[in-house]
PDB file of C-alpha atoms and ligand atoms in Angstrom:
ATOM      1  CA  UNK A   1    -123.228-156.153 163.917  1.00 49.00           C
ATOM      2  CA  UNK A   2    -121.258-158.645 161.685  1.00 51.00           C
ATOM      3  CA  UNK A   3    -122.081-161.533 164.131  1.00 54.00           C
ATOM      4  CA  UNK A   4    -125.792-160.527 164.651  1.00 57.00           C
ATOM      5  CA  UNK A   5    -126.199-160.452 160.780  1.00 56.00           C
ATOM      6  CA  UNK A   6    -124.245-164.012 160.478  1.00 61.00           C
ATOM      7  CA  UNK A   7    -126.844-165.283 163.661  1.00 62.00           C
ATOM      8  CA  UNK A   8    -129.828-164.181 161.128  1.00 70.00           C
ATOM      9  CA  UNK A   9    -128.469-165.989 157.752  1.00 85.00           C
ATOM     10  CA  UNK A  10    -128.153-169.171 160.211  1.00 88.00           C
ATOM     11  CA  UNK A  11    -131.520-168.915 161.416  1.00 88.00           C
ATOM     12  CA  UNK A  12    -133.034-168.213 158.692  1.00 91.00           C
ATOM     13  CA  UNK A  13    -130.863-171.443 156.794  1.00 93.00           C
ATOM     14  CA  UNK A  14    -132.540-173.198 160.103  1.00 93.00           C
ATOM     15  CA  UNK A  15    -135.831-172.279 159.309  1.00 91.00           C
ATOM     16  CA  UNK A  16    -135.881-172.921 155.455  1.00 93.00           C
ATOM     17  CA  UNK A  17    -134.685-176.348 156.364  1.00 94.00           C
ATOM     18  CA  UNK A  18    -137.209-177.029 158.660  1.00 93.00           C
ATOM     19  CA  UNK A  19    -139.743-176.019 156.203  1.00 93.00           C
ATOM     20  CA  UNK A  20    -138.150-178.014 153.613  1.00 94.00           C
ATOM     21  CA  UNK A  21    -138.283-181.349 155.929  1.00 95.00           C
ATOM     22  CA  UNK A  22    -141.946-180.777 157.250  1.00 93.00           C
ATOM     23  CA  UNK A  23    -143.232-180.092 153.395  1.00 94.00           C
ATOM     24  CA  UNK A  24    -141.472-183.306 152.807  1.00 95.00           C
ATOM     25  CA  UNK A  25    -143.456-186.472 151.826  1.00 95.00           C
ATOM     26  CA  UNK A  26    -141.629-188.740 154.075  1.00 95.00           C
ATOM     27  CA  UNK A  27    -142.196-186.520 156.882  1.00 94.00           C
ATOM     28  CA  UNK A  28    -146.208-186.107 156.508  1.00 92.00           C
ATOM     29  CA  UNK A  29    -146.306-190.199 155.452  1.00 92.00           C
ATOM     30  CA  UNK A  30    -144.969-190.368 159.321  1.00 89.00           C
ATOM     31  CA  UNK A  31    -146.923-187.495 161.359  1.00 86.00           C
ATOM     32  CA  UNK A  32    -150.628-187.198 160.603  1.00 82.00           C
ATOM     33  CA  UNK A  33    -152.825-184.561 159.814  1.00 79.00           C
ATOM     34  CA  UNK A  34    -153.116-182.342 162.990  1.00 78.00           C
ATOM     35  CA  UNK A  35    -149.878-183.623 164.629  1.00 84.00           C
ATOM     36  CA  UNK A  36    -148.104-180.615 166.437  1.00 85.00           C
ATOM     37  CA  UNK A  37    -145.068-181.531 164.110  1.00 88.00           C
ATOM     38  CA  UNK A  38    -146.967-180.934 160.727  1.00 88.00           C
ATOM     39  CA  UNK A  39    -146.408-177.351 159.334  1.00 89.00           C
ATOM     40  CA  UNK A  40    -148.515-174.836 160.271  1.00 84.00           C
ATOM     41  CA  UNK A  41    -149.952-176.588 163.449  1.00 87.00           C
ATOM     42  CA  UNK A  42    -152.678-174.297 165.521  1.00 88.00           C
ATOM     43  CA  UNK A  43    -153.896-174.549 168.696  1.00 88.00           C
ATOM     44  CA  UNK A  44    -157.436-175.104 167.839  1.00 89.00           C
ATOM     45  CA  UNK A  45    -159.913-177.879 169.447  1.00 87.00           C
ATOM     46  CA  UNK A  46    -160.156-179.564 166.260  1.00 87.00           C
ATOM     47  CA  UNK A  47    -156.677-180.084 166.181  1.00 86.00           C
ATOM     48  CA  UNK A  48    -156.173-180.997 169.797  1.00 83.00           C
ATOM     49  CA  UNK A  49    -158.362-183.907 168.953  1.00 84.00           C
ATOM     50  CA  UNK A  50    -156.349-185.189 166.414  1.00 84.00           C
ATOM     51  CA  UNK A  51    -153.533-184.813 168.593  1.00 81.00           C
ATOM     52  CA  UNK A  52    -155.164-187.523 171.038  1.00 81.00           C
ATOM     53  CA  UNK A  53    -156.602-189.722 168.192  1.00 81.00           C
ATOM     54  CA  UNK A  54    -153.383-189.606 166.081  1.00 79.00           C
ATOM     55  CA  UNK A  55    -150.936-190.594 168.600  1.00 78.00           C
ATOM     56  CA  UNK A  56    -150.391-194.343 169.835  1.00 77.00           C
ATOM     57  CA  UNK A  57    -149.348-193.290 173.352  1.00 77.00           C
ATOM     58  CA  UNK A  58    -152.487-191.125 173.630  1.00 79.00           C
ATOM     59  CA  UNK A  59    -154.606-193.773 172.281  1.00 78.00           C
ATOM     60  CA  UNK A  60    -155.127-195.557 175.674  1.00 82.00           C
ATOM     61  CA  UNK A  61    -157.747-192.849 176.547  1.00 83.00           C
ATOM     62  CA  UNK A  62    -160.934-191.086 174.429  1.00 84.00           C
ATOM     63  CA  UNK A  63    -160.558-188.084 172.361  1.00 79.00           C
ATOM     64  CA  UNK A  64    -162.727-186.717 175.368  1.00 80.00           C
ATOM     65  CA  UNK A  65    -161.740-187.602 179.179  1.00 81.00           C
ATOM     66  CA  UNK A  66    -163.321-186.658 182.400  1.00 83.00           C
ATOM     67  CA  UNK A  67    -160.909-184.278 184.362  1.00 82.00           C
ATOM     68  CA  UNK A  68    -160.470-186.599 187.415  1.00 83.00           C
ATOM     69  CA  UNK A  69    -159.172-189.495 184.771  1.00 81.00           C
ATOM     70  CA  UNK A  70    -156.191-187.370 183.937  1.00 80.00           C
ATOM     71  CA  UNK A  71    -155.262-187.344 187.689  1.00 86.00           C
ATOM     72  CA  UNK A  72    -152.310-189.837 188.880  1.00 89.00           C
ATOM     73  CA  UNK A  73    -154.097-189.749 192.208  1.00 91.00           C
ATOM     74  CA  UNK A  74    -157.039-191.360 190.861  1.00 91.00           C
ATOM     75  CA  UNK A  75    -155.512-194.560 189.455  1.00 92.00           C
ATOM     76  CA  UNK A  76    -152.201-194.207 190.976  1.00 93.00           C
ATOM     77  CA  UNK A  77    -150.778-194.930 187.692  1.00 94.00           C
ATOM     78  CA  UNK A  78    -151.529-198.823 188.811  1.00 96.00           C
ATOM     79  CA  UNK A  79    -152.376-199.988 185.411  1.00 96.00           C
ATOM     80  CA  UNK A  80    -149.611-197.988 183.826  1.00 94.00           C
ATOM     81  CA  UNK A  81    -147.117-199.471 186.716  1.00 97.00           C
ATOM     82  CA  UNK A  82    -147.661-203.056 185.486  1.00 98.00           C
ATOM     83  CA  UNK A  83    -147.415-202.574 182.005  1.00 97.00           C
ATOM     84  CA  UNK A  84    -144.159-201.103 182.611  1.00 97.00           C
ATOM     85  CA  UNK A  85    -143.091-203.843 184.706  1.00 98.00           C
ATOM     86  CA  UNK A  86    -144.095-206.108 181.910  1.00 98.00           C
ATOM     87  CA  UNK A  87    -142.053-204.177 179.465  1.00 98.00           C
ATOM     88  CA  UNK A  88    -138.869-204.267 182.298  1.00 98.00           C
ATOM     89  CA  UNK A  89    -139.348-207.792 182.585  1.00 98.00           C
ATOM     90  CA  UNK A  90    -139.291-208.275 179.007  1.00 98.00           C
ATOM     91  CA  UNK A  91    -136.135-206.624 178.342  1.00 98.00           C
ATOM     92  CA  UNK A  92    -134.428-207.848 181.005  1.00 98.00           C
ATOM     93  CA  UNK A  93    -135.852-211.326 180.122  1.00 98.00           C
ATOM     94  CA  UNK A  94    -134.151-210.990 176.540  1.00 98.00           C
ATOM     95  CA  UNK A  95    -130.507-210.390 178.239  1.00 98.00           C
ATOM     96  CA  UNK A  96    -130.863-213.532 180.396  1.00 98.00           C
ATOM     97  CA  UNK A  97    -131.708-215.525 177.582  1.00 98.00           C
ATOM     98  CA  UNK A  98    -128.383-214.782 176.206  1.00 98.00           C
ATOM     99  CA  UNK A  99    -126.745-216.834 178.976  1.00 98.00           C
ATOM    100  CA  UNK A 100    -129.239-219.261 179.961  1.00 98.00           C
ATOM    101  CA  UNK A 101    -129.667-222.965 178.197  1.00 97.00           C
ATOM    102  CA  UNK A 102    -132.587-224.910 179.955  1.00 96.00           C
ATOM    103  CA  UNK A 103    -131.324-228.238 180.271  1.00 95.00           C
ATOM    104  CA  UNK A 104    -130.789-229.867 183.727  1.00 94.00           C
ATOM    105  CA  UNK A 105    -126.688-230.243 182.950  1.00 95.00           C
ATOM    106  CA  UNK A 106    -126.255-226.445 182.195  1.00 97.00           C
ATOM    107  CA  UNK A 107    -129.594-224.374 184.046  1.00 97.00           C
ATOM    108  CA  UNK A 108    -128.045-223.780 187.646  1.00 97.00           C
ATOM    109  CA  UNK A 109    -124.061-223.109 186.254  1.00 97.00           C
ATOM    110  CA  UNK A 110    -125.985-221.086 183.343  1.00 98.00           C
ATOM    111  CA  UNK A 111    -127.686-218.511 186.677  1.00 97.00           C
ATOM    112  CA  UNK A 112    -124.440-219.053 188.622  1.00 97.00           C
ATOM    113  CA  UNK A 113    -122.219-218.084 186.042  1.00 97.00           C
ATOM    114  CA  UNK A 114    -124.277-215.156 184.706  1.00 97.00           C
ATOM    115  CA  UNK A 115    -124.060-213.706 188.657  1.00 96.00           C
ATOM    116  CA  UNK A 116    -120.603-214.150 189.040  1.00 97.00           C
ATOM    117  CA  UNK A 117    -118.894-213.546 185.905  1.00 97.00           C
ATOM    118  CA  UNK A 118    -121.137-211.728 183.602  1.00 97.00           C
ATOM    119  CA  UNK A 119    -121.212-207.794 183.611  1.00 96.00           C
ATOM    120  CA  UNK A 120    -124.382-206.238 185.367  1.00 97.00           C
ATOM    121  CA  UNK A 121    -125.385-210.288 185.158  1.00 97.00           C
ATOM    122  CA  UNK A 122    -126.498-209.854 188.665  1.00 98.00           C
ATOM    123  CA  UNK A 123    -128.020-206.555 188.680  1.00 98.00           C
ATOM    124  CA  UNK A 124    -130.277-207.709 185.444  1.00 98.00           C
ATOM    125  CA  UNK A 125    -131.112-211.007 187.688  1.00 98.00           C
ATOM    126  CA  UNK A 126    -132.474-209.429 190.445  1.00 98.00           C
ATOM    127  CA  UNK A 127    -134.208-206.482 188.408  1.00 98.00           C
ATOM    128  CA  UNK A 128    -135.884-209.437 186.683  1.00 98.00           C
ATOM    129  CA  UNK A 129    -136.670-211.401 189.747  1.00 97.00           C
ATOM    130  CA  UNK A 130    -137.953-208.218 191.799  1.00 98.00           C
ATOM    131  CA  UNK A 131    -139.808-207.076 188.958  1.00 98.00           C
ATOM    132  CA  UNK A 132    -141.639-209.874 188.777  1.00 98.00           C
ATOM    133  CA  UNK A 133    -142.652-209.823 192.410  1.00 98.00           C
ATOM    134  CA  UNK A 134    -143.619-206.205 191.793  1.00 98.00           C
ATOM    135  CA  UNK A 135    -145.799-206.810 188.883  1.00 98.00           C
ATOM    136  CA  UNK A 136    -147.741-209.481 190.862  1.00 98.00           C
ATOM    137  CA  UNK A 137    -148.103-206.811 193.597  1.00 98.00           C
ATOM    138  CA  UNK A 138    -148.825-203.799 191.248  1.00 98.00           C
ATOM    139  CA  UNK A 139    -151.266-205.795 188.935  1.00 98.00           C
ATOM    140  CA  UNK A 140    -153.260-206.835 192.420  1.00 98.00           C
ATOM    141  CA  UNK A 141    -153.208-203.637 193.464  1.00 98.00           C
ATOM    142  CA  UNK A 142    -154.802-202.314 190.375  1.00 98.00           C
ATOM    143  CA  UNK A 143    -157.543-204.787 190.565  1.00 98.00           C
ATOM    144  CA  UNK A 144    -158.290-203.655 194.074  1.00 98.00           C
ATOM    145  CA  UNK A 145    -158.351-199.985 192.791  1.00 96.00           C
ATOM    146  CA  UNK A 146    -160.536-200.891 190.019  1.00 96.00           C
ATOM    147  CA  UNK A 147    -162.703-202.919 192.600  1.00 96.00           C
ATOM    148  CA  UNK A 148    -162.937-199.701 195.554  1.00 94.00           C
ATOM    149  CA  UNK A 149    -163.940-197.649 192.590  1.00 92.00           C
ATOM    150  CA  UNK A 150    -166.698-199.546 191.108  1.00 93.00           C
ATOM    151  CA  UNK A 151    -165.238-199.563 187.633  1.00 93.00           C
ATOM    152  CA  UNK A 152    -166.070-203.343 187.353  1.00 94.00           C
ATOM    153  CA  UNK A 153    -169.522-201.991 186.611  1.00 93.00           C
ATOM    154  CA  UNK A 154    -171.263-201.968 183.334  1.00 91.00           C
ATOM    155  CA  UNK A 155    -170.083-200.872 180.563  1.00 92.00           C
ATOM    156  CA  UNK A 156    -166.758-202.040 181.968  1.00 94.00           C
ATOM    157  CA  UNK A 157    -167.653-205.856 183.101  1.00 95.00           C
ATOM    158  CA  UNK A 158    -166.104-207.257 179.671  1.00 97.00           C
ATOM    159  CA  UNK A 159    -163.004-205.657 180.687  1.00 97.00           C
ATOM    160  CA  UNK A 160    -162.702-206.888 184.338  1.00 97.00           C
ATOM    161  CA  UNK A 161    -163.227-210.428 182.755  1.00 98.00           C
ATOM    162  CA  UNK A 162    -160.056-209.168 180.527  1.00 98.00           C
ATOM    163  CA  UNK A 163    -158.309-208.276 183.575  1.00 98.00           C
ATOM    164  CA  UNK A 164    -158.973-211.798 185.567  1.00 98.00           C
ATOM    165  CA  UNK A 165    -157.594-213.577 182.591  1.00 98.00           C
ATOM    166  CA  UNK A 166    -154.604-210.848 182.893  1.00 98.00           C
ATOM    167  CA  UNK A 167    -154.120-211.444 186.559  1.00 98.00           C
ATOM    168  CA  UNK A 168    -153.867-215.546 186.020  1.00 98.00           C
ATOM    169  CA  UNK A 169    -151.397-214.830 183.064  1.00 98.00           C
ATOM    170  CA  UNK A 170    -149.145-212.714 185.440  1.00 98.00           C
ATOM    171  CA  UNK A 171    -149.133-215.832 188.030  1.00 97.00           C
ATOM    172  CA  UNK A 172    -148.794-218.182 185.619  1.00 96.00           C
ATOM    173  CA  UNK A 173    -145.557-215.944 184.075  1.00 97.00           C
ATOM    174  CA  UNK A 174    -144.546-215.881 188.010  1.00 96.00           C
ATOM    175  CA  UNK A 175    -144.665-219.557 188.641  1.00 94.00           C
ATOM    176  CA  UNK A 176    -143.176-220.792 185.437  1.00 95.00           C
ATOM    177  CA  UNK A 177    -140.209-218.651 185.752  1.00 96.00           C
ATOM    178  CA  UNK A 178    -139.741-220.169 189.225  1.00 93.00           C
ATOM    179  CA  UNK A 179    -138.310-223.383 188.056  1.00 93.00           C
ATOM    180  CA  UNK A 180    -136.155-221.994 185.675  1.00 96.00           C
ATOM    181  CA  UNK A 181    -132.455-221.634 188.327  1.00 96.00           C
ATOM    182  CA  UNK A 182    -133.178-225.328 188.867  1.00 94.00           C
ATOM    183  CA  UNK A 183    -131.940-224.952 192.474  1.00 94.00           C
ATOM    184  CA  UNK A 184    -133.728-226.872 195.558  1.00 95.00           C
ATOM    185  CA  UNK A 185    -136.097-224.083 196.284  1.00 93.00           C
ATOM    186  CA  UNK A 186    -137.251-224.286 192.213  1.00 93.00           C
ATOM    187  CA  UNK A 187    -137.617-228.281 192.302  1.00 93.00           C
ATOM    188  CA  UNK A 188    -139.877-228.507 195.530  1.00 94.00           C
ATOM    189  CA  UNK A 189    -141.612-225.228 195.279  1.00 92.00           C
ATOM    190  CA  UNK A 190    -142.708-226.571 191.554  1.00 92.00           C
ATOM    191  CA  UNK A 191    -143.117-229.880 193.177  1.00 93.00           C
ATOM    192  CA  UNK A 192    -145.690-228.918 195.724  1.00 94.00           C
ATOM    193  CA  UNK A 193    -147.552-226.762 192.584  1.00 92.00           C
ATOM    194  CA  UNK A 194    -147.870-229.145 190.316  1.00 93.00           C
ATOM    195  CA  UNK A 195    -149.041-231.972 193.146  1.00 94.00           C
ATOM    196  CA  UNK A 196    -151.519-229.091 194.036  1.00 94.00           C
ATOM    197  CA  UNK A 197    -152.882-229.332 190.742  1.00 91.00           C
ATOM    198  CA  UNK A 198    -152.787-232.870 190.447  1.00 92.00           C
ATOM    199  CA  UNK A 199    -156.317-232.293 192.815  1.00 94.00           C
ATOM    200  CA  UNK A 200    -157.756-230.814 189.900  1.00 92.00           C
ATOM    201  CA  UNK A 201    -161.018-232.455 189.706  1.00 94.00           C
ATOM    202  CA  UNK A 202    -161.679-235.305 186.712  1.00 94.00           C
ATOM    203  CA  UNK A 203    -158.523-234.195 185.059  1.00 92.00           C
ATOM    204  CA  UNK A 204    -156.114-233.800 187.929  1.00 93.00           C
ATOM    205  CA  UNK A 205    -153.731-236.500 186.534  1.00 93.00           C
ATOM    206  CA  UNK A 206    -153.523-235.518 183.188  1.00 95.00           C
ATOM    207  CA  UNK A 207    -152.947-231.926 184.388  1.00 93.00           C
ATOM    208  CA  UNK A 208    -150.090-232.848 186.340  1.00 94.00           C
ATOM    209  CA  UNK A 209    -148.661-235.211 183.447  1.00 95.00           C
ATOM    210  CA  UNK A 210    -149.057-232.279 180.934  1.00 93.00           C
ATOM    211  CA  UNK A 211    -147.477-229.435 183.163  1.00 91.00           C
ATOM    212  CA  UNK A 212    -144.377-232.335 184.041  1.00 93.00           C
ATOM    213  CA  UNK A 213    -144.139-233.784 180.771  1.00 91.00           C
ATOM    214  CA  UNK A 214    -143.784-237.098 182.786  1.00 91.00           C
ATOM    215  CA  UNK A 215    -144.946-238.370 186.333  1.00 90.00           C
ATOM    216  CA  UNK A 216    -142.090-236.462 188.001  1.00 89.00           C
ATOM    217  CA  UNK A 217    -140.264-233.493 187.378  1.00 91.00           C
ATOM    218  CA  UNK A 218    -136.987-233.711 184.890  1.00 89.00           C
ATOM    219  CA  UNK A 219    -135.101-232.217 182.380  1.00 90.00           C
ATOM    220  CA  UNK A 220    -138.250-232.229 179.975  1.00 93.00           C
ATOM    221  CA  UNK A 221    -140.425-230.512 182.701  1.00 95.00           C
ATOM    222  CA  UNK A 222    -137.682-227.874 182.435  1.00 96.00           C
ATOM    223  CA  UNK A 223    -137.731-227.230 178.699  1.00 96.00           C
ATOM    224  CA  UNK A 224    -141.908-227.395 178.845  1.00 95.00           C
ATOM    225  CA  UNK A 225    -141.592-224.583 181.619  1.00 96.00           C
ATOM    226  CA  UNK A 226    -138.985-222.403 179.762  1.00 97.00           C
ATOM    227  CA  UNK A 227    -141.020-222.249 176.381  1.00 97.00           C
ATOM    228  CA  UNK A 228    -144.028-221.546 178.420  1.00 97.00           C
ATOM    229  CA  UNK A 229    -142.521-218.835 180.271  1.00 98.00           C
ATOM    230  CA  UNK A 230    -139.945-216.779 177.423  1.00 98.00           C
ATOM    231  CA  UNK A 231    -142.519-217.610 174.443  1.00 98.00           C
ATOM    232  CA  UNK A 232    -146.137-218.600 175.025  1.00 98.00           C
ATOM    233  CA  UNK A 233    -147.489-217.091 178.179  1.00 98.00           C
ATOM    234  CA  UNK A 234    -145.776-213.695 177.178  1.00 98.00           C
ATOM    235  CA  UNK A 235    -147.571-213.818 173.567  1.00 98.00           C
ATOM    236  CA  UNK A 236    -151.008-214.620 175.179  1.00 98.00           C
ATOM    237  CA  UNK A 237    -150.721-212.035 177.468  1.00 98.00           C
ATOM    238  CA  UNK A 238    -149.843-209.339 174.916  1.00 98.00           C
ATOM    239  CA  UNK A 239    -152.721-210.191 172.891  1.00 98.00           C
ATOM    240  CA  UNK A 240    -155.005-209.803 176.139  1.00 98.00           C
ATOM    241  CA  UNK A 241    -153.197-206.626 177.072  1.00 98.00           C
ATOM    242  CA  UNK A 242    -154.343-205.502 173.716  1.00 96.00           C
ATOM    243  CA  UNK A 243    -157.808-206.227 174.503  1.00 96.00           C
ATOM    244  CA  UNK A 244    -157.813-204.796 177.554  1.00 97.00           C
ATOM    245  CA  UNK A 245    -156.304-201.205 176.507  1.00 95.00           C
ATOM    246  CA  UNK A 246    -158.725-201.120 173.801  1.00 93.00           C
ATOM    247  CA  UNK A 247    -161.717-201.395 175.830  1.00 94.00           C
ATOM    248  CA  UNK A 248    -160.263-198.668 178.305  1.00 93.00           C
ATOM    249  CA  UNK A 249    -160.888-196.364 175.283  1.00 89.00           C
ATOM    250  CA  UNK A 250    -163.582-197.835 174.163  1.00 90.00           C
ATOM    251  CA  UNK A 251    -165.519-197.912 177.522  1.00 91.00           C
ATOM    252  CA  UNK A 252    -165.088-194.163 177.681  1.00 88.00           C
ATOM    253  CA  UNK A 253    -161.749-193.615 179.557  1.00 88.00           C
ATOM    254  CA  UNK A 254    -161.172-194.425 183.094  1.00 89.00           C
ATOM    255  CA  UNK A 255    -164.742-194.836 185.383  1.00 86.00           C
ATOM    256  CA  UNK A 256    -165.393-191.767 187.874  1.00 72.00           C
ATOM    257  CA  UNK A 257    -167.359-191.887 190.952  1.00 61.00           C
ATOM    258  CA  UNK A 258    -171.277-192.594 190.530  1.00 54.00           C
TER     259      UNK A 258
HETATM  260  C1  HEM B   1    -151.138-206.926 183.278  1.00 93.62           C
HETATM  261  C2  HEM B   1    -151.872-206.900 184.186  1.00 93.62           C
HETATM  262  C3  HEM B   1    -152.459-205.620 183.683  1.00 93.62           C
HETATM  263  C4  HEM B   1    -152.428-204.615 182.931  1.00 93.62           C
HETATM  264  C5  HEM B   1    -151.323-203.765 182.139  1.00 93.62           C
HETATM  265  C6  HEM B   1    -153.210-203.585 183.333  1.00 93.62           C
HETATM  266  C7  HEM B   1    -153.282-202.073 182.698  1.00 93.62           C
HETATM  267  C8  HEM B   1    -154.505-201.101 182.783  1.00 93.62           C
HETATM  268  C9  HEM B   1    -154.388-200.059 182.235  1.00 93.62           C
HETATM  269  C10 HEM B   1    -152.918-198.900 181.932  1.00 93.62           C
HETATM  270  C11 HEM B   1    -155.150-199.273 182.587  1.00 93.62           C
HETATM  271  C12 HEM B   1    -155.786-197.822 182.615  1.00 93.62           C
HETATM  272  C13 HEM B   1    -155.262-197.246 183.587  1.00 93.62           C
HETATM  273  C14 HEM B   1    -155.679-197.391 184.965  1.00 93.62           C
HETATM  274  O1  HEM B   1    -156.835-197.599 185.367  1.00 93.62           O
HETATM  275  O2  HEM B   1    -154.442-197.797 185.766  1.00 93.62           O
HETATM  276  C15 HEM B   1    -156.361-200.273 183.262  1.00 93.62           C
HETATM  277  C16 HEM B   1    -157.685-199.779 183.545  1.00 93.62           C
HETATM  278  C17 HEM B   1    -158.508-200.910 183.981  1.00 93.62           C
HETATM  279  N1  HEM B   1    -158.112-202.305 184.533  1.00 93.62           N
HETATM  280 FE1  HEM B   1    -156.322-203.040 184.070  1.00 93.62          FE
HETATM  281  N2  HEM B   1    -154.683-204.025 183.777  1.00 93.62           N
HETATM  282  C18 HEM B   1    -154.290-205.031 184.137  1.00 93.62           C
HETATM  283  C19 HEM B   1    -154.874-206.075 185.016  1.00 93.62           C
HETATM  284  C20 HEM B   1    -155.778-206.006 185.410  1.00 93.62           C
HETATM  285  C21 HEM B   1    -156.708-206.499 186.154  1.00 93.62           C
HETATM  286  C22 HEM B   1    -156.404-208.041 186.768  1.00 93.62           C
HETATM  287  C23 HEM B   1    -157.998-206.323 186.045  1.00 93.62           C
HETATM  288  C24 HEM B   1    -159.016-206.790 187.094  1.00 93.62           C
HETATM  289  C25 HEM B   1    -159.580-208.175 187.353  1.00 93.62           C
HETATM  290  C26 HEM B   1    -158.277-204.992 185.591  1.00 93.62           C
HETATM  291  C27 HEM B   1    -159.150-204.625 185.117  1.00 93.62           C
HETATM  292  C28 HEM B   1    -159.393-203.154 184.526  1.00 93.62           C
HETATM  293  C29 HEM B   1    -160.626-202.306 184.509  1.00 93.62           C
HETATM  294  C30 HEM B   1    -161.892-202.406 184.827  1.00 93.62           C
HETATM  295  C31 HEM B   1    -159.932-201.054 184.105  1.00 93.62           C
HETATM  296  C32 HEM B   1    -160.898-199.833 183.437  1.00 93.62           C
HETATM  297  C33 HEM B   1    -160.651-198.951 184.909  1.00 93.62           C
HETATM  298  C34 HEM B   1    -161.558-197.915 185.039  1.00 93.62           C
HETATM  299  O3  HEM B   1    -162.454-197.513 184.337  1.00 93.62           O
HETATM  300  O4  HEM B   1    -161.365-196.883 185.970  1.00 93.62           O
HETATM  301  N3  HEM B   1    -157.005-205.035 185.185  1.00 93.62           N
HETATM  302  N4  HEM B   1    -155.998-201.559 183.083  1.00 93.62           N
END
């Protein structure tokens, strides 16, 4: 009996505390009206709409979505997977940045030390490498899914164009990362790649010069590609991702069969 009374008191105290926290200005400034965490939330159609409208995570979709659009089997979550891989690459990339210096004298040694002497170094490096390969694959498969569903048709044609830019940026991220280990494979792959770009009509020589930061591959090329890889291309990608996600919502969510 005494135990039950104690238990009751504890539950009363918890209810009081919950009430106090939920009534505070700080709590209500974080959770917007209609949130399930607000005091007195009821499961009404209006509140359900609010939950979607006010959540950053649910914001990708419009307030009302077609039933097929929320099925994983429709999109195979390939867009979401591409985004997840982008985040994974950012996190693992930041780890690698702590141990890597982009100079011809240090780059290769730094990667070697990372793999052999740093705790989790080999694991994180491989996560970054495999993540990059997988992202190229998942973005390509996402594009194929969009194509086979005819989701590039109006009103989504602009988002298709944004998607093509994202595909190019994904390939650029992958290619600029290739030089950074500064090994024979990287050097010759980038030599072949930049030679091919040298055949660009009219501006070929200039494109090659800008990419190599000179006439041939050297330590300046490494610094240039490093900055492109860790700062410039990811920054531009984030901007286009934001536009891409915003348009998925504004174009009426995921398209359905005609
Ligand atoms: C970094 C690369 C990309 C990311 C992270 C990404 C992410 C997403 C996400 C999360 C969605 C909504 C869910 C889904 O369809 O899976 C989506 C939809 C869409 N994406 Fe992408 N995407 C990328 C690249 C591309 C590419 C390369 C294309 C085409 C060239 C494209 C075209 C579209 C279109 C048209 C939609 C709307 C699909 C529909 O209404 O059914 N995206 N994207």
